[in-house]
PDB file of C-alpha atoms in Angstrom:
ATOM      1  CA  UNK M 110      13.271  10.339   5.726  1.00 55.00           C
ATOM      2  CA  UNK M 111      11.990  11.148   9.100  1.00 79.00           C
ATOM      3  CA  UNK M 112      10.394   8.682  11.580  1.00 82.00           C
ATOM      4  CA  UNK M 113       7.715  11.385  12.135  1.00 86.00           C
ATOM      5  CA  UNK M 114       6.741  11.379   7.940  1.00 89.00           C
ATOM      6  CA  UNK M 115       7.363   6.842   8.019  1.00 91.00           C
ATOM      7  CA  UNK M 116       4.956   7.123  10.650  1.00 90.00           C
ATOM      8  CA  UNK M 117       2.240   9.234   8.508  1.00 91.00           C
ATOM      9  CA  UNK M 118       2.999   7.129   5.442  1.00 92.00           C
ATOM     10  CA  UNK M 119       2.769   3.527   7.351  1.00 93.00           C
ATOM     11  CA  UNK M 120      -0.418   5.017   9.030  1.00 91.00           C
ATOM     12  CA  UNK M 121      -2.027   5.299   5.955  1.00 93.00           C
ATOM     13  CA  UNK M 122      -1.280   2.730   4.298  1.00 95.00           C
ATOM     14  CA  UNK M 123      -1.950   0.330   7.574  1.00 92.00           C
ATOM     15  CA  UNK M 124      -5.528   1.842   7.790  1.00 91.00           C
ATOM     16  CA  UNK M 125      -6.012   1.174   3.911  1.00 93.00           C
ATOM     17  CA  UNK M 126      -4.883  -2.041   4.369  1.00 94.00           C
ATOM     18  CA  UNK M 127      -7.007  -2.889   7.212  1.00 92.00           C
ATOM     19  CA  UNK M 128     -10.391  -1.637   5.460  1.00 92.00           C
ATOM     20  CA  UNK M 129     -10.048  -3.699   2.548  1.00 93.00           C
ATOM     21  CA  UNK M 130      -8.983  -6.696   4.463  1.00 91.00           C
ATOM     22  CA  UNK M 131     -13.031  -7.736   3.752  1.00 89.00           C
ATOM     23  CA  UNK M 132     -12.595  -7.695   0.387  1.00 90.00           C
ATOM     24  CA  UNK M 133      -9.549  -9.785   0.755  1.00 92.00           C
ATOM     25  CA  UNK M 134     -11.202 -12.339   2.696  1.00 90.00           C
ATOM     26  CA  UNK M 135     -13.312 -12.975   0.093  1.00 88.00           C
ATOM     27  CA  UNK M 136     -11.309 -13.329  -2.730  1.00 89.00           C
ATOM     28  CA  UNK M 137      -9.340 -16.403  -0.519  1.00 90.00           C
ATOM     29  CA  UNK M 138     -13.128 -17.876   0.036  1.00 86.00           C
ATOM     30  CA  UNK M 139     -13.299 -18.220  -3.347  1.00 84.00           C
ATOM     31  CA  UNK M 140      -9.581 -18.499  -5.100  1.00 83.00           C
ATOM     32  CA  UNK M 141      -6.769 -18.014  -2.650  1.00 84.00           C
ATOM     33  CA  UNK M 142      -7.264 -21.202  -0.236  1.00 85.00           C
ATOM     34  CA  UNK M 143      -6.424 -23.372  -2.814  1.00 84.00           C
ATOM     35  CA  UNK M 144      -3.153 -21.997  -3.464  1.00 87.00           C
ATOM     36  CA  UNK M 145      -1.216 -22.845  -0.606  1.00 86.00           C
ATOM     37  CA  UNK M 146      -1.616 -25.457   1.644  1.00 87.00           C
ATOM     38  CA  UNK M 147      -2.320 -24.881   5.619  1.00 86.00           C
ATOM     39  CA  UNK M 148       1.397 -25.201   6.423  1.00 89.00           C
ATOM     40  CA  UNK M 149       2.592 -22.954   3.278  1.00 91.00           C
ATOM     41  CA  UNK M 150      -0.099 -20.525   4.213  1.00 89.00           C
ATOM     42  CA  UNK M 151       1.551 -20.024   8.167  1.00 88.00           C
ATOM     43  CA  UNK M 152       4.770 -20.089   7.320  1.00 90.00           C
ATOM     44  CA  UNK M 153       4.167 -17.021   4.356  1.00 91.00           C
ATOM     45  CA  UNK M 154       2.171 -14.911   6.966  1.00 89.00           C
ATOM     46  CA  UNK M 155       4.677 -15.361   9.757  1.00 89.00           C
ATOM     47  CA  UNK M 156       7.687 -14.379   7.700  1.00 91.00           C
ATOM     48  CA  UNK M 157       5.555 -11.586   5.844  1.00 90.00           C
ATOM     49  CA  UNK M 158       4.543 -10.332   9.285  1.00 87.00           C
ATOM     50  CA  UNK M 159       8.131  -9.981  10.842  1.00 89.00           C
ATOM     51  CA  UNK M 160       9.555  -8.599   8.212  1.00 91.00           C
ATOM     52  CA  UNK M 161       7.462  -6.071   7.597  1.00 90.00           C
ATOM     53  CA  UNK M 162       7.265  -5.194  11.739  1.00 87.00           C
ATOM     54  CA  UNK M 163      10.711  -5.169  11.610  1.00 90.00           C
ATOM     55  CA  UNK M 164      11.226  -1.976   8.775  1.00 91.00           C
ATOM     56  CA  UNK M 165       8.373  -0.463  11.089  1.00 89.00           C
ATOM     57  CA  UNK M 166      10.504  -0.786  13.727  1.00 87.00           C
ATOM     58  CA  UNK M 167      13.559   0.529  12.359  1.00 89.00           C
ATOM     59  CA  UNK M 168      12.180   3.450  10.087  1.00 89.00           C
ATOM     60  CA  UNK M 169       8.995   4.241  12.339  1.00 87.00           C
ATOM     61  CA  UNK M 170       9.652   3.437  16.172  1.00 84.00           C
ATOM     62  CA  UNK M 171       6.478   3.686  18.120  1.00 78.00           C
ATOM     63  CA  UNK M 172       4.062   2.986  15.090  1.00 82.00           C
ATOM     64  CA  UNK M 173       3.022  -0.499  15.958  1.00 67.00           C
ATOM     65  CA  UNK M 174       2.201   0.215  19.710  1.00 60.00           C
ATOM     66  CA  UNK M 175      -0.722   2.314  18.357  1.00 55.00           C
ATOM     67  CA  UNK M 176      -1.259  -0.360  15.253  1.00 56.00           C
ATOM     68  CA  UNK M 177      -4.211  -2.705  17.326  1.00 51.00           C
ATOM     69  CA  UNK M 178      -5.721   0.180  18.252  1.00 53.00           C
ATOM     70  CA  UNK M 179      -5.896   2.006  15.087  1.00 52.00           C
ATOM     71  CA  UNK M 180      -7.145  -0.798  13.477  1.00 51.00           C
ATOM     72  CA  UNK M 181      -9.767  -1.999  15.901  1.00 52.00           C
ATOM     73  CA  UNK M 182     -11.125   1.833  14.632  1.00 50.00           C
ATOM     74  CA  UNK M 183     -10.640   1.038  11.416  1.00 49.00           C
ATOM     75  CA  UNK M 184     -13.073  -1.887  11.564  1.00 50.00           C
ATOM     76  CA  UNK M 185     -15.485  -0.898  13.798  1.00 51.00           C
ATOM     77  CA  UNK M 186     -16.094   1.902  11.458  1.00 46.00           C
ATOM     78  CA  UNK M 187     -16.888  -0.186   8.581  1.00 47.00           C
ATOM     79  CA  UNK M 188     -13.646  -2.684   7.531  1.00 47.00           C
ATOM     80  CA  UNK M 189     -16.000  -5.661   8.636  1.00 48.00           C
ATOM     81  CA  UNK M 190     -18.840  -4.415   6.187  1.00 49.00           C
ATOM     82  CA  UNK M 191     -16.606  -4.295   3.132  1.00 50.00           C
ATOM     83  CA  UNK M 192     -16.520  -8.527   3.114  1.00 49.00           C
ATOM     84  CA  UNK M 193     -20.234  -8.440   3.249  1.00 49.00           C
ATOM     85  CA  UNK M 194     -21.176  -5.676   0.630  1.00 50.00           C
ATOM     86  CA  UNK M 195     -18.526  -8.122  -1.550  1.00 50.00           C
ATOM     87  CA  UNK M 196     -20.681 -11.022  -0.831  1.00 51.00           C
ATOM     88  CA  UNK M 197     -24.330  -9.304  -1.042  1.00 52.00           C
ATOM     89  CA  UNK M 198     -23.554  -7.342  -4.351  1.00 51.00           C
ATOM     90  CA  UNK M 199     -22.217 -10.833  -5.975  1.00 52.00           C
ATOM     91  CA  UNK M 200     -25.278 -12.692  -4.709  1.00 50.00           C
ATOM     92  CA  UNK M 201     -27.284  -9.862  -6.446  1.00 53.00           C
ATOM     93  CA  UNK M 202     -25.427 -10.671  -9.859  1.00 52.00           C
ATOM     94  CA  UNK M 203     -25.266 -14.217  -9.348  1.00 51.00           C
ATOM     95  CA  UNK M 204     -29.014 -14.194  -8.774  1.00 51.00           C
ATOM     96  CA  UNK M 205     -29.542 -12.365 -11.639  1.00 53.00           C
ATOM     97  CA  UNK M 206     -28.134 -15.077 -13.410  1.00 52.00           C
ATOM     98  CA  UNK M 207     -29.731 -17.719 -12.102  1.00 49.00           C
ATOM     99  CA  UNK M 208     -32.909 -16.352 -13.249  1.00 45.00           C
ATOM    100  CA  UNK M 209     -31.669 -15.802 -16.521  1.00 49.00           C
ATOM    101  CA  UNK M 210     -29.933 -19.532 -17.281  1.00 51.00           C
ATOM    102  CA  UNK M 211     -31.577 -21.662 -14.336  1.00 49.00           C
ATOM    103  CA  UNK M 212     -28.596 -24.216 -14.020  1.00 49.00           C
ATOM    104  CA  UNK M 213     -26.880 -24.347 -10.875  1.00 62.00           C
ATOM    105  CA  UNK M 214     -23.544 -25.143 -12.109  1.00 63.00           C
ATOM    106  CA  UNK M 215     -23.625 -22.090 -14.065  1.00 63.00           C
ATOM    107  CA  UNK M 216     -24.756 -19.967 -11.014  1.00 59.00           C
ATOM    108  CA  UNK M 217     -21.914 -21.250  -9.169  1.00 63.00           C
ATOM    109  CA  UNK M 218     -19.289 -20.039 -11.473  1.00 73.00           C
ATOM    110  CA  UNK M 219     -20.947 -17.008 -11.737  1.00 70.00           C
ATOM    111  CA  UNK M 220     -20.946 -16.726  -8.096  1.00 72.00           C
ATOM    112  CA  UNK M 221     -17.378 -17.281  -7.570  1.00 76.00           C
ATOM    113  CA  UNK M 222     -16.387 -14.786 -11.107  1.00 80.00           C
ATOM    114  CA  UNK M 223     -18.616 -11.937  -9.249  1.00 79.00           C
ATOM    115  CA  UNK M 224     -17.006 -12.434  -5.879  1.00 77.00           C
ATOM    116  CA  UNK M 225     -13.445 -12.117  -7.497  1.00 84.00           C
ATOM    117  CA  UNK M 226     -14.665  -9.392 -10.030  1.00 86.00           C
ATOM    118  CA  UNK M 227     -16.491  -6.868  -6.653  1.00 87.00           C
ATOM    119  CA  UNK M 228     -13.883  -7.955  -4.100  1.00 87.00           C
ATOM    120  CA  UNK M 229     -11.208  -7.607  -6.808  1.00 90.00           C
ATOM    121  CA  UNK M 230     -12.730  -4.169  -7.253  1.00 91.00           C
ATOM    122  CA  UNK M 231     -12.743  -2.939  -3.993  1.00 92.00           C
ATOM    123  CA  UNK M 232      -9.192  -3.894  -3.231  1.00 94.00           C
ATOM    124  CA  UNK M 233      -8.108  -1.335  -5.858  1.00 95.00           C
ATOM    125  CA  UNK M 234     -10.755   1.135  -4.709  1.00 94.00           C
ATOM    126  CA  UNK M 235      -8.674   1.146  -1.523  1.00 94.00           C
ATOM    127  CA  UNK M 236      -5.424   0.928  -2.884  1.00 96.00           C
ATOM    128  CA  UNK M 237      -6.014   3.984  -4.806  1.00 96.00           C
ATOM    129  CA  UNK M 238      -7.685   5.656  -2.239  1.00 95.00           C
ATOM    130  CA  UNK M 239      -4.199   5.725   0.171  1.00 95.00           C
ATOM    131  CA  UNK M 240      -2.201   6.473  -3.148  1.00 96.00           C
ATOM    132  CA  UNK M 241      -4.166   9.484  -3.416  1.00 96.00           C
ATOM    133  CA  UNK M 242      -3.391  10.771   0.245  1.00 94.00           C
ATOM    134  CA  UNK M 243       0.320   9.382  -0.057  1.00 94.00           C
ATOM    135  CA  UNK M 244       0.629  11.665  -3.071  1.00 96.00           C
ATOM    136  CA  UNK M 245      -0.298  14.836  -0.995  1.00 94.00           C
ATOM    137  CA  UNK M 246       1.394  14.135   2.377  1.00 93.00           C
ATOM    138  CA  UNK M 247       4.833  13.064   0.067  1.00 94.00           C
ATOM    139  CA  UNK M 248       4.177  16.100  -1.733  1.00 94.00           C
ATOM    140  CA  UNK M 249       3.634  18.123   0.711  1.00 94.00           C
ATOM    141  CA  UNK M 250       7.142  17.204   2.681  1.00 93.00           C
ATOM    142  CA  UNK M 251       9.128  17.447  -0.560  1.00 93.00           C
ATOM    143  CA  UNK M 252       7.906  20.748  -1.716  1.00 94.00           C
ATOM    144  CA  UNK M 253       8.976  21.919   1.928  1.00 94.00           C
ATOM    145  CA  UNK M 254      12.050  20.495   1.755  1.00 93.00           C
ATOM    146  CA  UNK M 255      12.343  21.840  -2.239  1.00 93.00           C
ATOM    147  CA  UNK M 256      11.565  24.903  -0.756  1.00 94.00           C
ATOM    148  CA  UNK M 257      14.069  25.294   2.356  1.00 94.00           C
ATOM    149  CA  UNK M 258      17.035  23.877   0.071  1.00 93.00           C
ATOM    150  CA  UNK M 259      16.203  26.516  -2.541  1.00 93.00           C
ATOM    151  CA  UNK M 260      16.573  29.286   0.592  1.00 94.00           C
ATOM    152  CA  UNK M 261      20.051  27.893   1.247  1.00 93.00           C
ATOM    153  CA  UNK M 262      21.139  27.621  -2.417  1.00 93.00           C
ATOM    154  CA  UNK M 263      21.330  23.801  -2.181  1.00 92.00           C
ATOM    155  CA  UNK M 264      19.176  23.068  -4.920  1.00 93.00           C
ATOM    156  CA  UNK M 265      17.682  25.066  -7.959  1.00 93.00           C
ATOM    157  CA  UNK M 266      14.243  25.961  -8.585  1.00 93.00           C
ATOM    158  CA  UNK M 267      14.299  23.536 -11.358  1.00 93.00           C
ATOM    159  CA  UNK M 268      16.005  20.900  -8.864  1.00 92.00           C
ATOM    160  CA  UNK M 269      13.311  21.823  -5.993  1.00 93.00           C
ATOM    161  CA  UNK M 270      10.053  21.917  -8.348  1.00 94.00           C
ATOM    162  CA  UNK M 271      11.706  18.188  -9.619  1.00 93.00           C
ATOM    163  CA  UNK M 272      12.280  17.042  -5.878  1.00 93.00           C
ATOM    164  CA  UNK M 273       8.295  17.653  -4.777  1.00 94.00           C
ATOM    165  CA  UNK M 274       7.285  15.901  -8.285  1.00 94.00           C
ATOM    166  CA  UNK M 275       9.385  12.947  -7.049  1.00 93.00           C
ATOM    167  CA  UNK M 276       8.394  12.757  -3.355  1.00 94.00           C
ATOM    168  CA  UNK M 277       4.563  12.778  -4.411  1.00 95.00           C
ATOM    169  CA  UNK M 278       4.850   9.966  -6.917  1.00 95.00           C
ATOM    170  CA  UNK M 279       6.953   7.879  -5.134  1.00 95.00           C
ATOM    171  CA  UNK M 280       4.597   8.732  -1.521  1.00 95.00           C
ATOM    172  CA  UNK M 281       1.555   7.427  -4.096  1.00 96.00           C
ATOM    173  CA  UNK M 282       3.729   4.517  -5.170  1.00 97.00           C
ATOM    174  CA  UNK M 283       4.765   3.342  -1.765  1.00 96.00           C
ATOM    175  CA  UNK M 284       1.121   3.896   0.104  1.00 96.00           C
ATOM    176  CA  UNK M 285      -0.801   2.308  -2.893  1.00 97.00           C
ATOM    177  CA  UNK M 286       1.599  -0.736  -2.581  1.00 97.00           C
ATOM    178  CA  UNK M 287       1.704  -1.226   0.440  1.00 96.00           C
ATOM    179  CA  UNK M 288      -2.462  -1.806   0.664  1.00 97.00           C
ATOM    180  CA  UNK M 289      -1.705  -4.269  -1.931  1.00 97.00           C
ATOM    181  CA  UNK M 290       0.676  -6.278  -0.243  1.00 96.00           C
ATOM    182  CA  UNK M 291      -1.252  -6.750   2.973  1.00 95.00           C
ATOM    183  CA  UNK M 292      -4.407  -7.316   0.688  1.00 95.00           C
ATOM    184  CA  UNK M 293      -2.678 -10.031  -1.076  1.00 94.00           C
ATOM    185  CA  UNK M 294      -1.387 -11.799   1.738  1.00 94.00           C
ATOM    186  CA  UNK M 295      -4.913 -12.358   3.393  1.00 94.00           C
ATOM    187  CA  UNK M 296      -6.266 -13.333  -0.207  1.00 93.00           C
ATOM    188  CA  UNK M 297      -3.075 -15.881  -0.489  1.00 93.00           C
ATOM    189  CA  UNK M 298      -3.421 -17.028   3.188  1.00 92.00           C
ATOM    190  CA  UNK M 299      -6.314 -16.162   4.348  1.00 87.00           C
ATOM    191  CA  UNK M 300      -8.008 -13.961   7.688  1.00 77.00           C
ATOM    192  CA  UNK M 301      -5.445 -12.264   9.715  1.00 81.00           C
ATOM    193  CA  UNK M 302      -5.780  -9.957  12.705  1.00 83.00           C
ATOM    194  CA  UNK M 303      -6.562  -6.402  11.782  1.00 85.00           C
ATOM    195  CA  UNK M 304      -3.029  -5.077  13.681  1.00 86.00           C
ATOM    196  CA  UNK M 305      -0.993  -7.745  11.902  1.00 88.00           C
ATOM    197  CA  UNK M 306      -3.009  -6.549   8.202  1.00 91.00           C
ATOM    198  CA  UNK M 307      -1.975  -2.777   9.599  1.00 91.00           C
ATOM    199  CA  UNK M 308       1.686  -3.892  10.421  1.00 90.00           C
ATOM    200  CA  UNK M 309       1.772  -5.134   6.996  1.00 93.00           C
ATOM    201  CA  UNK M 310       0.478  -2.738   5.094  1.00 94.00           C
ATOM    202  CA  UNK M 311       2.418   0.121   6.979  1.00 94.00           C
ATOM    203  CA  UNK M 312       5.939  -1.838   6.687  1.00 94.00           C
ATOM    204  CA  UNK M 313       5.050  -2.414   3.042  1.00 95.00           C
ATOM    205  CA  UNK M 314       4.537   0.943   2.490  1.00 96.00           C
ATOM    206  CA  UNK M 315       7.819   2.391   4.455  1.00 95.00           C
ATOM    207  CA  UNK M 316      10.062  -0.264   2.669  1.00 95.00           C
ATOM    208  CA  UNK M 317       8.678   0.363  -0.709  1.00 95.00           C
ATOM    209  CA  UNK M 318       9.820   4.216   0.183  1.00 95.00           C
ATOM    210  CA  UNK M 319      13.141   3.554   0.602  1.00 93.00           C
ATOM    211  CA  UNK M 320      13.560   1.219  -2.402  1.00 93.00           C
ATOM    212  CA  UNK M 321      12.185   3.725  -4.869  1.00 93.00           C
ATOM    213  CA  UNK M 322      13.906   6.911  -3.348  1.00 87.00           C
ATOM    214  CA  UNK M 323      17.426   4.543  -3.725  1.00 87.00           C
ATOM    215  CA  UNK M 324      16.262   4.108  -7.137  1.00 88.00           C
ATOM    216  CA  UNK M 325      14.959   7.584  -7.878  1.00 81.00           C
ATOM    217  CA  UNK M 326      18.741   8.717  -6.432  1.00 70.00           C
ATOM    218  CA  UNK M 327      20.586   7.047  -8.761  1.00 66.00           C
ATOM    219  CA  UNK M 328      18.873   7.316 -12.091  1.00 62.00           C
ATOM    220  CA  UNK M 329      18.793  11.403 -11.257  1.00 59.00           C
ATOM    221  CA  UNK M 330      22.835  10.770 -10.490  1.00 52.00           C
ATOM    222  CA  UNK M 331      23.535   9.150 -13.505  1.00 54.00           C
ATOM    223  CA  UNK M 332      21.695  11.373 -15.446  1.00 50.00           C
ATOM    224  CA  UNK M 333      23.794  14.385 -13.932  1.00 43.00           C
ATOM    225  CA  UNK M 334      26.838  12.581 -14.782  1.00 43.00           C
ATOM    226  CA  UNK M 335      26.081  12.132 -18.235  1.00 48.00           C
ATOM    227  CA  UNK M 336      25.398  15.748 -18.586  1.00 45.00           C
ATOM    228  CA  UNK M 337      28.495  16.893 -17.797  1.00 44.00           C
ATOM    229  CA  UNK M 338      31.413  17.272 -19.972  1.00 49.00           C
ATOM    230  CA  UNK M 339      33.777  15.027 -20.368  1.00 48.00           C
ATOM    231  CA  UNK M 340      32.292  12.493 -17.822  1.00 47.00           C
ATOM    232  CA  UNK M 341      33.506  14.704 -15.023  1.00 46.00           C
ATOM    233  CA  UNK M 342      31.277  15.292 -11.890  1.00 45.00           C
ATOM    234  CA  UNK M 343      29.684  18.632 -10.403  1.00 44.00           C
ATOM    235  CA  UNK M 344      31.575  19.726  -7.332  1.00 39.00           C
TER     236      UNK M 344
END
């Protein structure tokens, strides 16, 4: 896969990452920080953030130089306000409650179950959201490709059709996961630095890329195998 198309992919998923990182914030306020400890917490980030950096770096050279600035964007367009629309739409249920039952232990829970349930929400909003442009862009480059290997009699229609189909889910997979990585690291460790939530998220999303078009190669090998004769193998 190109670094050109790694660095579309990561981009996406980066900026997904980084505009639900609000959402994620919140669900640590009220769940994640008791997970871990403060040590735990460091350590998980740090090693999450270099490994991820380092698949940027080897599948999309150049893509973290622009990461800080993409995701300074990102948030001054509205990644900050998804935290607080989190916060103000559970205070609007929780009150709701509290007029309802009156008992402040009761409004608490409630409090901390509508938090989880919105932010929760919004964190899949997001993650969908970059599946849905992975899905194109992936689809996009494999029906090209599909396309230019039918021209040269590399692959059949069949094969070529089959190749875009794969590309697109896979692009969805990979883009959708990676948002959920990064999303679940700041709601296991809590606030992180919008380029190091982008880094994240993009590296995510690149490695997941490779690990299901590894997979997708060999299930589609072994099911050629098995279709020929006599176990023997298309020249």
């Amino acid at each position: 896969m190109s670094s050109r198309r790694n660095k579309i992919l990561g981009s996406v998923a980066g900026s997904g990452a980084v505009a639900v990182r609000g959402a994620a914030e919140a669900l640590f306020s009220v769940a994640g920080k008791g997970l871990l400890d403060e040590g735990a917490r460091e350590g998980l980030r740090r090693a999450m953030v270099e490994n991820t950096t380092a698949v940027v770096d080897a599948f999309a050279p150049g893509l973290s130089l622009g990461a800080q600035a993409t995701a300074k964007i990102i948030v001054d367009q509205g990644g900050k306000q998804a935290g607080a629309l989190v916060a103000q739409e559970a205070a609007r249920q929780a009150g709701q409650a509290a007029l309802a039952d009156g008992a402040s232990a009761a409004v608490a829970k409630t409090l901390t179950r509508e938090v989880m349930k919105t932010a929760g929400r919004e964190v899949l909003k997001g993650a969908g959201k970059a599946a849905g442009v992975g899905f194109v862009i992936d689809g996009a480059f494999g029906a090209y490709e599909g396309v230019t290997a039918y021209q040269r009699g590399e692959m059949t229609r069949k094969e070529a059709i089959a190749h875009a189909a794969q590309e697109a889910s896979t692009g969805a997979v990979a883009t959708g996961a990676g948002v959920l990585l990064a999303a679940g690291l700041v709601a296991v460790t809590g606030g992180a630095a919008a380029p190091l939530v982008f880094a994240v998220g993009a590296g995510g999303a690149i490695g997941a890329k490779q690990v299901l078009r590894r997979l997708v190669g060999r299930v589609s090998s072994k099911i050629l195998v098995r279709a020929v004769p006599d176990g023997s193998q298309t020249g």
